[in-house]
CSV table of N, CA, C and O in Angstrom, one decimal:
chain,number,residue,atom,x,y,z
A,1,MET,N,-178.9,189.7,-69.3
A,1,MET,CA,-179.6,190.9,-68.9
A,1,MET,C,-178.5,192.0,-68.9
A,1,MET,O,-177.5,191.9,-68.3
A,2,SER,N,-178.8,193.2,-69.5
A,2,SER,CA,-177.9,194.3,-69.5
A,2,SER,C,-177.8,195.0,-68.2
A,2,SER,O,-178.7,194.9,-67.4
A,3,SER,N,-176.6,195.7,-68.0
A,3,SER,CA,-176.5,196.4,-66.8
A,3,SER,C,-177.5,197.6,-66.6
A,3,SER,O,-177.9,197.9,-65.5
A,4,ASP,N,-178.0,198.1,-67.7
A,4,ASP,CA,-179.0,199.1,-67.6
A,4,ASP,C,-180.3,198.6,-67.1
A,4,ASP,O,-181.0,199.2,-66.3
A,5,SER,N,-180.7,197.4,-67.6
A,5,SER,CA,-181.9,196.8,-67.1
A,5,SER,C,-181.8,196.3,-65.6
A,5,SER,O,-182.8,196.4,-64.9
A,6,ILE,N,-180.7,195.9,-65.2
A,6,ILE,CA,-180.4,195.5,-63.8
A,6,ILE,C,-180.6,196.7,-63.0
A,6,ILE,O,-181.3,196.7,-61.9
A,7,LEU,N,-180.0,197.9,-63.4
A,7,LEU,CA,-180.1,199.1,-62.6
A,7,LEU,C,-181.6,199.5,-62.6
A,7,LEU,O,-182.1,199.9,-61.5
A,8,LYS,N,-182.3,199.5,-63.7
A,8,LYS,CA,-183.7,199.9,-63.7
A,8,LYS,C,-184.5,199.1,-62.8
A,8,LYS,O,-185.4,199.6,-62.1
A,9,ASP,N,-184.3,197.8,-62.7
A,9,ASP,CA,-185.0,196.9,-61.8
A,9,ASP,C,-184.7,197.2,-60.3
A,9,ASP,O,-185.6,197.1,-59.5
A,10,LYS,N,-183.5,197.6,-60.0
A,10,LYS,CA,-183.1,197.8,-58.6
A,10,LYS,C,-183.3,199.3,-58.1
A,10,LYS,O,-183.3,199.5,-56.9
A,11,LEU,N,-183.5,200.2,-59.0
A,11,LEU,CA,-183.5,201.6,-58.6
A,11,LEU,C,-185.0,201.9,-58.2
A,11,LEU,O,-185.9,201.6,-58.8
A,12,GLY,N,-185.1,202.6,-57.0
A,12,GLY,CA,-186.4,202.9,-56.5
A,12,GLY,C,-186.3,204.2,-55.6
A,12,GLY,O,-185.3,204.9,-55.6
A,13,GLY,N,-187.5,204.5,-55.0
A,13,GLY,CA,-187.5,205.7,-54.2
A,13,GLY,C,-188.2,206.8,-54.9
A,13,GLY,O,-188.5,206.7,-56.1
A,14,SER,N,-188.4,207.9,-54.2
A,14,SER,CA,-189.1,209.1,-54.8
A,14,SER,C,-188.1,210.0,-55.5
A,14,SER,O,-188.5,210.9,-56.3
A,15,HIS,N,-186.8,209.9,-55.3
A,15,HIS,CA,-185.8,210.7,-55.9
A,15,HIS,C,-184.9,209.8,-56.9
A,15,HIS,O,-184.2,209.0,-56.4
A,16,THR,N,-185.1,210.0,-58.2
A,16,THR,CA,-184.3,209.1,-59.1
A,16,THR,C,-183.2,209.9,-59.8
A,16,THR,O,-182.5,209.3,-60.5
A,17,THR,N,-183.1,211.2,-59.5
A,17,THR,CA,-182.0,212.0,-60.1
A,17,THR,C,-180.7,211.6,-59.3
A,17,THR,O,-180.7,211.5,-58.0
A,18,VAL,N,-179.6,211.5,-60.0
A,18,VAL,CA,-178.3,211.1,-59.4
A,18,VAL,C,-177.3,212.2,-59.8
A,18,VAL,O,-177.2,212.5,-61.0
A,19,ILE,N,-176.5,212.7,-58.9
A,19,ILE,CA,-175.5,213.7,-59.2
A,19,ILE,C,-174.4,213.0,-60.1
A,19,ILE,O,-174.2,211.8,-60.0
A,20,GLY,N,-173.7,213.8,-60.8
A,20,GLY,CA,-172.6,213.2,-61.6
A,20,GLY,C,-173.0,212.8,-63.0
A,20,GLY,O,-172.1,212.3,-63.8
A,21,GLY,N,-174.2,213.0,-63.4
A,21,GLY,CA,-174.6,212.6,-64.8
A,21,GLY,C,-174.3,211.2,-65.2
A,21,GLY,O,-174.6,210.3,-64.4
A,22,ARG,N,-173.6,211.0,-66.3
A,22,ARG,CA,-173.3,209.7,-66.8
A,22,ARG,C,-172.4,208.9,-65.8
A,22,ARG,O,-172.6,207.7,-65.6
A,23,SER,N,-171.4,209.6,-65.2
A,23,SER,CA,-170.6,209.0,-64.3
A,23,SER,C,-171.3,208.5,-63.1
A,23,SER,O,-171.0,207.4,-62.6
A,24,GLY,N,-172.2,209.3,-62.6
A,24,GLY,CA,-173.0,208.8,-61.4
A,24,GLY,C,-173.8,207.6,-61.7
A,24,GLY,O,-173.9,206.7,-61.0
A,25,LYS,N,-174.5,207.6,-62.9
A,25,LYS,CA,-175.2,206.4,-63.4
A,25,LYS,C,-174.3,205.2,-63.5
A,25,LYS,O,-174.7,204.1,-63.2
A,26,LYS,N,-173.1,205.4,-64.0
A,26,LYS,CA,-172.1,204.3,-64.2
A,26,LYS,C,-171.8,203.7,-62.9
A,26,LYS,O,-171.7,202.5,-62.7
A,27,ILE,N,-171.6,204.5,-61.8
A,27,ILE,CA,-171.4,204.0,-60.5
A,27,ILE,C,-172.5,203.2,-60.0
A,27,ILE,O,-172.3,202.1,-59.5
A,28,LEU,N,-173.7,203.7,-60.2
A,28,LEU,CA,-174.9,202.9,-59.8
A,28,LEU,C,-175.1,201.6,-60.5
A,28,LEU,O,-175.4,200.6,-60.0
A,29,ARG,N,-174.8,201.6,-61.8
A,29,ARG,CA,-174.8,200.4,-62.7
A,29,ARG,C,-173.8,199.4,-62.1
A,29,ARG,O,-174.1,198.2,-62.0
A,30,THR,N,-172.6,199.9,-61.8
A,30,THR,CA,-171.6,199.0,-61.2
A,30,THR,C,-172.1,198.3,-59.9
A,30,THR,O,-171.9,197.1,-59.7
A,31,VAL,N,-172.6,199.2,-59.0
A,31,VAL,CA,-173.0,198.7,-57.7
A,31,VAL,C,-174.2,197.7,-57.9
A,31,VAL,O,-174.3,196.7,-57.2
A,32,SER,N,-175.1,198.1,-58.8
A,32,SER,CA,-176.3,197.3,-59.0
A,32,SER,C,-176.0,195.8,-59.4
A,32,SER,O,-176.8,194.9,-59.2
A,33,GLN,N,-174.9,195.6,-60.1
A,33,GLN,CA,-174.6,194.3,-60.6
A,33,GLN,C,-174.1,193.3,-59.5
A,33,GLN,O,-174.0,192.1,-59.7
A,34,HIS,N,-173.8,193.9,-58.3
A,34,HIS,CA,-173.4,193.0,-57.2
A,34,HIS,C,-174.6,192.2,-56.8
A,34,HIS,O,-175.6,192.7,-56.5
A,35,PRO,N,-174.4,190.8,-56.6
A,35,PRO,CA,-175.5,190.0,-56.3
A,35,PRO,C,-176.1,190.2,-54.9
A,35,PRO,O,-177.3,189.9,-54.6
A,36,ASN,N,-175.4,190.9,-54.0
A,36,ASN,CA,-175.9,191.2,-52.6
A,36,ASN,C,-176.7,192.5,-52.5
A,36,ASN,O,-177.2,192.8,-51.5
A,37,VAL,N,-176.7,193.3,-53.6
A,37,VAL,CA,-177.4,194.5,-53.6
A,37,VAL,C,-178.8,194.3,-54.2
A,37,VAL,O,-179.0,193.9,-55.3
A,38,LYS,N,-179.8,194.5,-53.3
A,38,LYS,CA,-181.2,194.2,-53.8
A,38,LYS,C,-181.9,195.5,-54.3
A,38,LYS,O,-182.7,195.4,-55.3
A,39,ARG,N,-181.7,196.6,-53.7
A,39,ARG,CA,-182.4,197.9,-54.0
A,39,ARG,C,-181.4,199.1,-53.9
A,39,ARG,O,-180.6,199.1,-53.0
A,40,ILE,N,-181.6,200.0,-54.8
A,40,ILE,CA,-180.8,201.3,-54.7
A,40,ILE,C,-181.8,202.4,-54.6
A,40,ILE,O,-182.7,202.6,-55.5
A,41,ILE,N,-181.7,203.2,-53.5
A,41,ILE,CA,-182.7,204.2,-53.3
A,41,ILE,C,-181.9,205.6,-53.1
A,41,ILE,O,-181.4,205.9,-52.0
A,42,PRO,N,-181.9,206.4,-54.1
A,42,PRO,CA,-181.3,207.8,-54.0
A,42,PRO,C,-182.1,208.7,-53.1
A,42,PRO,O,-183.3,208.6,-53.0
A,43,SER,N,-181.4,209.5,-52.4
A,43,SER,CA,-182.0,210.5,-51.5
A,43,SER,C,-181.8,211.9,-52.2
A,43,SER,O,-181.3,212.1,-53.3
A,44,VAL,N,-182.2,213.0,-51.4
A,44,VAL,CA,-182.2,214.3,-51.9
A,44,VAL,C,-180.7,214.7,-52.1
A,44,VAL,O,-179.8,214.3,-51.3
A,45,ILE,N,-180.5,215.6,-53.1
A,45,ILE,CA,-179.1,216.1,-53.3
A,45,ILE,C,-178.9,217.3,-52.4
A,45,ILE,O,-179.8,218.2,-52.4
A,46,SER,N,-177.8,217.3,-51.7
A,46,SER,CA,-177.5,218.5,-50.8
A,46,SER,C,-176.4,219.3,-51.4
A,46,SER,O,-175.5,218.8,-52.1
A,47,VAL,N,-176.5,220.7,-51.1
A,47,VAL,CA,-175.5,221.6,-51.6
A,47,VAL,C,-174.9,222.3,-50.4
A,47,VAL,O,-175.6,222.8,-49.6
A,48,ARG,N,-173.6,222.3,-50.3
A,48,ARG,CA,-172.9,222.9,-49.2
A,48,ARG,C,-172.2,224.2,-49.7
A,48,ARG,O,-171.3,224.1,-50.5
A,49,GLY,N,-172.7,225.3,-49.3
A,49,GLY,CA,-172.1,226.6,-49.6
A,49,GLY,C,-172.1,227.0,-51.0
A,49,GLY,O,-172.8,226.4,-51.9
A,50,LYS,N,-171.4,228.1,-51.3
A,50,LYS,CA,-171.4,228.6,-52.7
A,50,LYS,C,-170.1,228.4,-53.3
A,50,LYS,O,-169.0,228.7,-52.7
A,51,SER,N,-170.0,227.9,-54.5
A,51,SER,CA,-168.8,227.7,-55.2
A,51,SER,C,-169.2,227.4,-56.6
A,51,SER,O,-170.3,227.1,-57.0
A,52,ALA,N,-168.2,227.3,-57.5
A,52,ALA,CA,-168.4,226.9,-58.9
A,52,ALA,C,-168.9,225.4,-58.8
A,52,ALA,O,-168.3,224.6,-58.1
A,53,SER,N,-169.8,225.1,-59.6
A,53,SER,CA,-170.3,223.7,-59.7
A,53,SER,C,-169.3,222.9,-60.6
A,53,SER,O,-168.4,223.5,-61.2
A,54,GLY,N,-169.5,221.6,-60.6
A,54,GLY,CA,-168.5,220.8,-61.3
A,54,GLY,C,-167.6,220.1,-60.4
A,54,GLY,O,-167.8,219.8,-59.3
A,55,GLY,N,-166.4,219.8,-60.9
A,55,GLY,CA,-165.4,219.1,-60.1
A,55,GLY,C,-165.5,217.6,-60.4
A,55,GLY,O,-166.4,217.2,-61.0
A,56,SER,N,-164.6,216.9,-59.8
A,56,SER,CA,-164.6,215.5,-60.0
A,56,SER,C,-165.6,214.8,-59.2
A,56,SER,O,-165.9,215.2,-58.0
A,57,LEU,N,-166.1,213.7,-59.6
A,57,LEU,CA,-167.1,212.9,-58.9
A,57,LEU,C,-166.4,211.9,-58.0
A,57,LEU,O,-165.4,211.2,-58.5
A,58,SER,N,-166.8,211.8,-56.7
A,58,SER,CA,-166.2,210.8,-55.9
A,58,SER,C,-167.3,209.9,-55.3
A,58,SER,O,-168.4,210.4,-55.2
A,59,ALA,N,-167.0,208.6,-55.0
A,59,ALA,CA,-168.0,207.7,-54.5
A,59,ALA,C,-167.3,206.9,-53.3
A,59,ALA,O,-166.2,206.5,-53.5
A,60,LYS,N,-168.1,206.8,-52.3
A,60,LYS,CA,-167.6,206.0,-51.1
A,60,LYS,C,-168.7,205.3,-50.4
A,60,LYS,O,-169.8,205.9,-50.2
A,61,ILE,N,-168.6,204.0,-50.2
A,61,ILE,CA,-169.5,203.3,-49.4
A,61,ILE,C,-169.3,203.5,-47.9
A,61,ILE,O,-168.2,203.3,-47.5
A,62,LEU,N,-170.3,203.9,-47.2
A,62,LEU,CA,-170.2,204.1,-45.8
A,62,LEU,C,-170.6,202.9,-44.9
A,62,LEU,O,-171.2,202.0,-45.4
A,63,ARG,N,-170.3,203.0,-43.7
A,63,ARG,CA,-170.5,201.8,-42.7
A,63,ARG,C,-171.9,201.3,-42.8
A,63,ARG,O,-172.9,202.1,-42.9
A,64,PRO,N,-172.1,200.0,-42.6
A,64,PRO,CA,-173.4,199.4,-42.6
A,64,PRO,C,-174.2,199.6,-41.4
A,64,PRO,O,-173.6,200.0,-40.3
A,65,ASP,N,-175.5,199.5,-41.4
A,65,ASP,CA,-176.3,199.5,-40.3
A,65,ASP,C,-176.3,198.1,-39.7
A,65,ASP,O,-175.6,197.2,-40.1
A,66,SER,N,-177.1,197.9,-38.6
A,66,SER,CA,-177.1,196.6,-37.9
A,66,SER,C,-177.6,195.5,-38.8
A,66,SER,O,-177.3,194.3,-38.4
A,67,ARG,N,-178.3,195.8,-39.8
A,67,ARG,CA,-178.9,194.7,-40.7
A,67,ARG,C,-178.0,194.5,-41.9
A,67,ARG,O,-178.4,193.7,-42.8
A,68,GLY,N,-176.9,195.2,-42.1
A,68,GLY,CA,-176.0,195.0,-43.2
A,68,GLY,C,-176.3,195.9,-44.4
A,68,GLY,O,-175.7,195.8,-45.4
A,69,ASN,N,-177.3,196.8,-44.3
A,69,ASN,CA,-177.6,197.8,-45.4
A,69,ASN,C,-176.5,198.8,-45.4
A,69,ASN,O,-176.0,199.2,-44.4
A,70,LEU,N,-176.2,199.4,-46.6
A,70,LEU,CA,-175.2,200.3,-46.8
A,70,LEU,C,-175.7,201.7,-47.3
A,70,LEU,O,-176.8,201.8,-47.7
A,71,ARG,N,-174.8,202.6,-47.2
A,71,ARG,CA,-175.0,204.0,-47.8
A,71,ARG,C,-173.9,204.3,-48.8
A,71,ARG,O,-172.7,204.0,-48.4
A,72,LEU,N,-174.2,204.8,-49.9
A,72,LEU,CA,-173.2,205.2,-50.9
A,72,LEU,C,-173.3,206.7,-50.9
A,72,LEU,O,-174.3,207.3,-51.1
A,73,LEU,N,-172.1,207.4,-50.7
A,73,LEU,CA,-172.0,208.8,-50.7
A,73,LEU,C,-171.4,209.3,-52.0
A,73,LEU,O,-170.2,208.9,-52.3
A,74,LEU,N,-172.1,210.0,-52.9
A,74,LEU,CA,-171.6,210.6,-54.1
A,74,LEU,C,-171.4,212.1,-53.8
A,74,LEU,O,-172.2,212.7,-53.2
A,75,SER,N,-170.2,212.6,-54.2
A,75,SER,CA,-169.9,214.0,-54.1
A,75,SER,C,-169.3,214.5,-55.4
A,75,SER,O,-168.5,213.9,-56.0
A,76,GLN,N,-169.8,215.7,-55.7
A,76,GLN,CA,-169.2,216.4,-56.9
A,76,GLN,C,-169.3,217.9,-56.6
A,76,GLN,O,-170.4,218.5,-56.4
A,77,GLY,N,-168.1,218.6,-56.5
A,77,GLY,CA,-168.1,220.0,-56.2
A,77,GLY,C,-168.7,220.2,-54.9
A,77,GLY,O,-168.3,219.7,-53.9
A,78,THR,N,-169.7,221.1,-54.8
A,78,THR,CA,-170.3,221.4,-53.5
A,78,THR,C,-171.6,220.5,-53.3
A,78,THR,O,-172.3,220.7,-52.3
A,79,SER,N,-171.9,219.6,-54.2
A,79,SER,CA,-173.1,218.8,-54.1
A,79,SER,C,-172.7,217.4,-53.6
A,79,SER,O,-171.6,216.9,-53.9
A,80,SER,N,-173.6,216.9,-52.8
A,80,SER,CA,-173.4,215.5,-52.3
A,80,SER,C,-174.8,214.8,-52.3
A,80,SER,O,-175.8,215.5,-52.2
A,81,GLN,N,-174.8,213.5,-52.3
A,81,GLN,CA,-176.0,212.7,-52.3
A,81,GLN,C,-175.7,211.4,-51.7
A,81,GLN,O,-174.8,210.7,-52.0
A,82,GLU,N,-176.6,211.1,-50.7
A,82,GLU,CA,-176.5,209.7,-50.1
A,82,GLU,C,-177.5,208.8,-50.8
A,82,GLU,O,-178.6,209.2,-51.0
A,83,ILE,N,-177.0,207.6,-51.1
A,83,ILE,CA,-177.9,206.6,-51.7
A,83,ILE,C,-177.9,205.4,-50.9
A,83,ILE,O,-176.8,204.8,-50.5
A,84,ARG,N,-179.1,205.0,-50.5
A,84,ARG,CA,-179.2,203.8,-49.6
A,84,ARG,C,-179.1,202.5,-50.5
A,84,ARG,O,-179.8,202.4,-51.5
A,85,LEU,N,-178.4,201.6,-50.0
A,85,LEU,CA,-178.2,200.3,-50.7
A,85,LEU,C,-178.8,199.2,-49.8
A,85,LEU,O,-178.2,198.9,-48.7
A,86,VAL,N,-180.0,198.7,-50.2
A,86,VAL,CA,-180.6,197.7,-49.4
A,86,VAL,C,-180.0,196.4,-49.9
A,86,VAL,O,-179.9,196.1,-51.1
A,87,THR,N,-179.5,195.5,-49.0
A,87,THR,CA,-178.8,194.3,-49.3
A,87,THR,C,-179.5,193.1,-48.8
A,87,THR,O,-180.5,193.2,-48.0
A,88,ASN,N,-179.1,192.0,-49.3
A,88,ASN,CA,-179.6,190.7,-48.7
A,88,ASN,C,-178.7,190.1,-47.6
A,88,ASN,O,-178.8,189.0,-47.3
A,89,ILE,N,-177.9,191.0,-47.1
A,89,ILE,CA,-177.0,190.6,-45.9
A,89,ILE,C,-177.8,190.8,-44.7
A,89,ILE,O,-178.6,191.7,-44.5
A,90,GLY,N,-177.5,190.0,-43.7
A,90,GLY,CA,-178.3,190.0,-42.5
A,90,GLY,C,-177.7,190.7,-41.2
A,90,GLY,O,-178.4,190.8,-40.3
A,91,ASP,N,-176.4,191.0,-41.3
A,91,ASP,CA,-175.9,191.5,-40.1
A,91,ASP,C,-174.7,192.5,-40.4
A,91,ASP,O,-174.3,192.6,-41.5
A,92,PHE,N,-174.3,193.2,-39.3
A,92,PHE,CA,-173.3,194.2,-39.4
A,92,PHE,C,-171.9,193.7,-40.0
A,92,PHE,O,-171.3,194.3,-40.9
A,93,GLU,N,-171.5,192.5,-39.5
A,93,GLU,CA,-170.2,192.0,-39.9
A,93,GLU,C,-170.1,191.7,-41.4
A,93,GLU,O,-169.2,192.0,-42.1
A,94,GLU,N,-171.2,191.1,-41.9
A,94,GLU,CA,-171.2,190.7,-43.3
A,94,GLU,C,-171.4,192.0,-44.1
A,94,GLU,O,-170.8,192.1,-45.3
A,95,GLY,N,-172.1,193.0,-43.6
A,95,GLY,CA,-172.2,194.3,-44.2
A,95,GLY,C,-170.9,195.0,-44.3
A,95,GLY,O,-170.6,195.7,-45.4
A,96,GLU,N,-170.0,194.9,-43.4
A,96,GLU,CA,-168.7,195.5,-43.4
A,96,GLU,C,-167.8,194.8,-44.5
A,96,GLU,O,-167.1,195.5,-45.2
A,97,LYS,N,-168.0,193.5,-44.7
A,97,LYS,CA,-167.2,192.8,-45.7
A,97,LYS,C,-167.7,193.3,-47.1
A,97,LYS,O,-166.9,193.5,-48.0
A,98,LEU,N,-169.0,193.5,-47.3
A,98,LEU,CA,-169.6,194.0,-48.5
A,98,LEU,C,-169.1,195.4,-48.8
A,98,LEU,O,-168.8,195.8,-49.9
A,99,MET,N,-169.1,196.2,-47.7
A,99,MET,CA,-168.6,197.6,-47.8
A,99,MET,C,-167.2,197.6,-48.4
A,99,MET,O,-166.9,198.4,-49.3
A,100,GLU,N,-166.3,196.8,-47.8
A,100,GLU,CA,-164.9,196.8,-48.3
A,100,GLU,C,-164.8,196.3,-49.7
A,100,GLU,O,-164.1,196.9,-50.5
A,101,GLU,N,-165.6,195.3,-50.1
A,101,GLU,CA,-165.6,194.8,-51.5
A,101,GLU,C,-166.1,195.9,-52.4
A,101,GLU,O,-165.4,196.1,-53.5
A,102,LEU,N,-167.2,196.6,-52.1
A,102,LEU,CA,-167.7,197.6,-53.0
A,102,LEU,C,-166.7,198.8,-53.1
A,102,LEU,O,-166.6,199.4,-54.1
A,103,ASN,N,-166.1,199.2,-52.0
A,103,ASN,CA,-165.2,200.3,-52.0
A,103,ASN,C,-163.9,200.0,-52.8
A,103,ASN,O,-163.4,200.8,-53.5
A,104,ASP,N,-163.5,198.7,-52.8
A,104,ASP,CA,-162.4,198.3,-53.7
A,104,ASP,C,-162.9,198.4,-55.2
A,104,ASP,O,-162.1,198.9,-56.0
A,105,ILE,N,-164.1,198.0,-55.5
A,105,ILE,CA,-164.6,198.2,-56.9
A,105,ILE,C,-164.7,199.6,-57.3
A,105,ILE,O,-164.4,200.0,-58.4
A,106,LEU,N,-165.1,200.5,-56.4
A,106,LEU,CA,-165.3,201.9,-56.6
A,106,LEU,C,-164.0,202.8,-56.4
A,106,LEU,O,-164.1,204.0,-56.4
A,107,SER,N,-162.9,202.1,-56.1
A,107,SER,CA,-161.7,202.9,-55.8
A,107,SER,C,-161.2,203.9,-56.8
A,107,SER,O,-160.6,204.9,-56.5
A,108,GLU,N,-161.6,203.7,-58.1
A,108,GLU,CA,-161.3,204.7,-59.1
A,108,GLU,C,-162.0,206.0,-59.0
A,108,GLU,O,-161.7,207.0,-59.6
A,109,TYR,N,-163.1,206.0,-58.2
A,109,TYR,CA,-163.9,207.2,-58.0
A,109,TYR,C,-163.6,207.9,-56.7
A,109,TYR,O,-164.4,208.4,-56.0
A,110,ARG,N,-162.3,207.9,-56.2
A,110,ARG,CA,-161.9,208.6,-55.0
A,110,ARG,C,-160.8,209.6,-55.3
A,110,ARG,O,-160.1,209.5,-56.2
């Protein structure tokens, strides 16, 4: 199964636009291939202040909730987007391990 079809199967929610264009989609494809990530749900894109758009794209996995689900924060220029990662992890401690693992994988986007 290709990484595009894996992402397509796991991507959901009412907002499917992802900041960063191809780079943003590449990050989501990378995350979607992890066996513990069940669903990827993008949220609304936020804009902070006025400035030139563009800039480098950064990605960081944020702390898990009590059930081990994570949030992926994408930022580019003045825009940011939080993406919810639903996992098959059952608790906070295992979620923290997954967070560290995914942040290591995404370290090139910081």
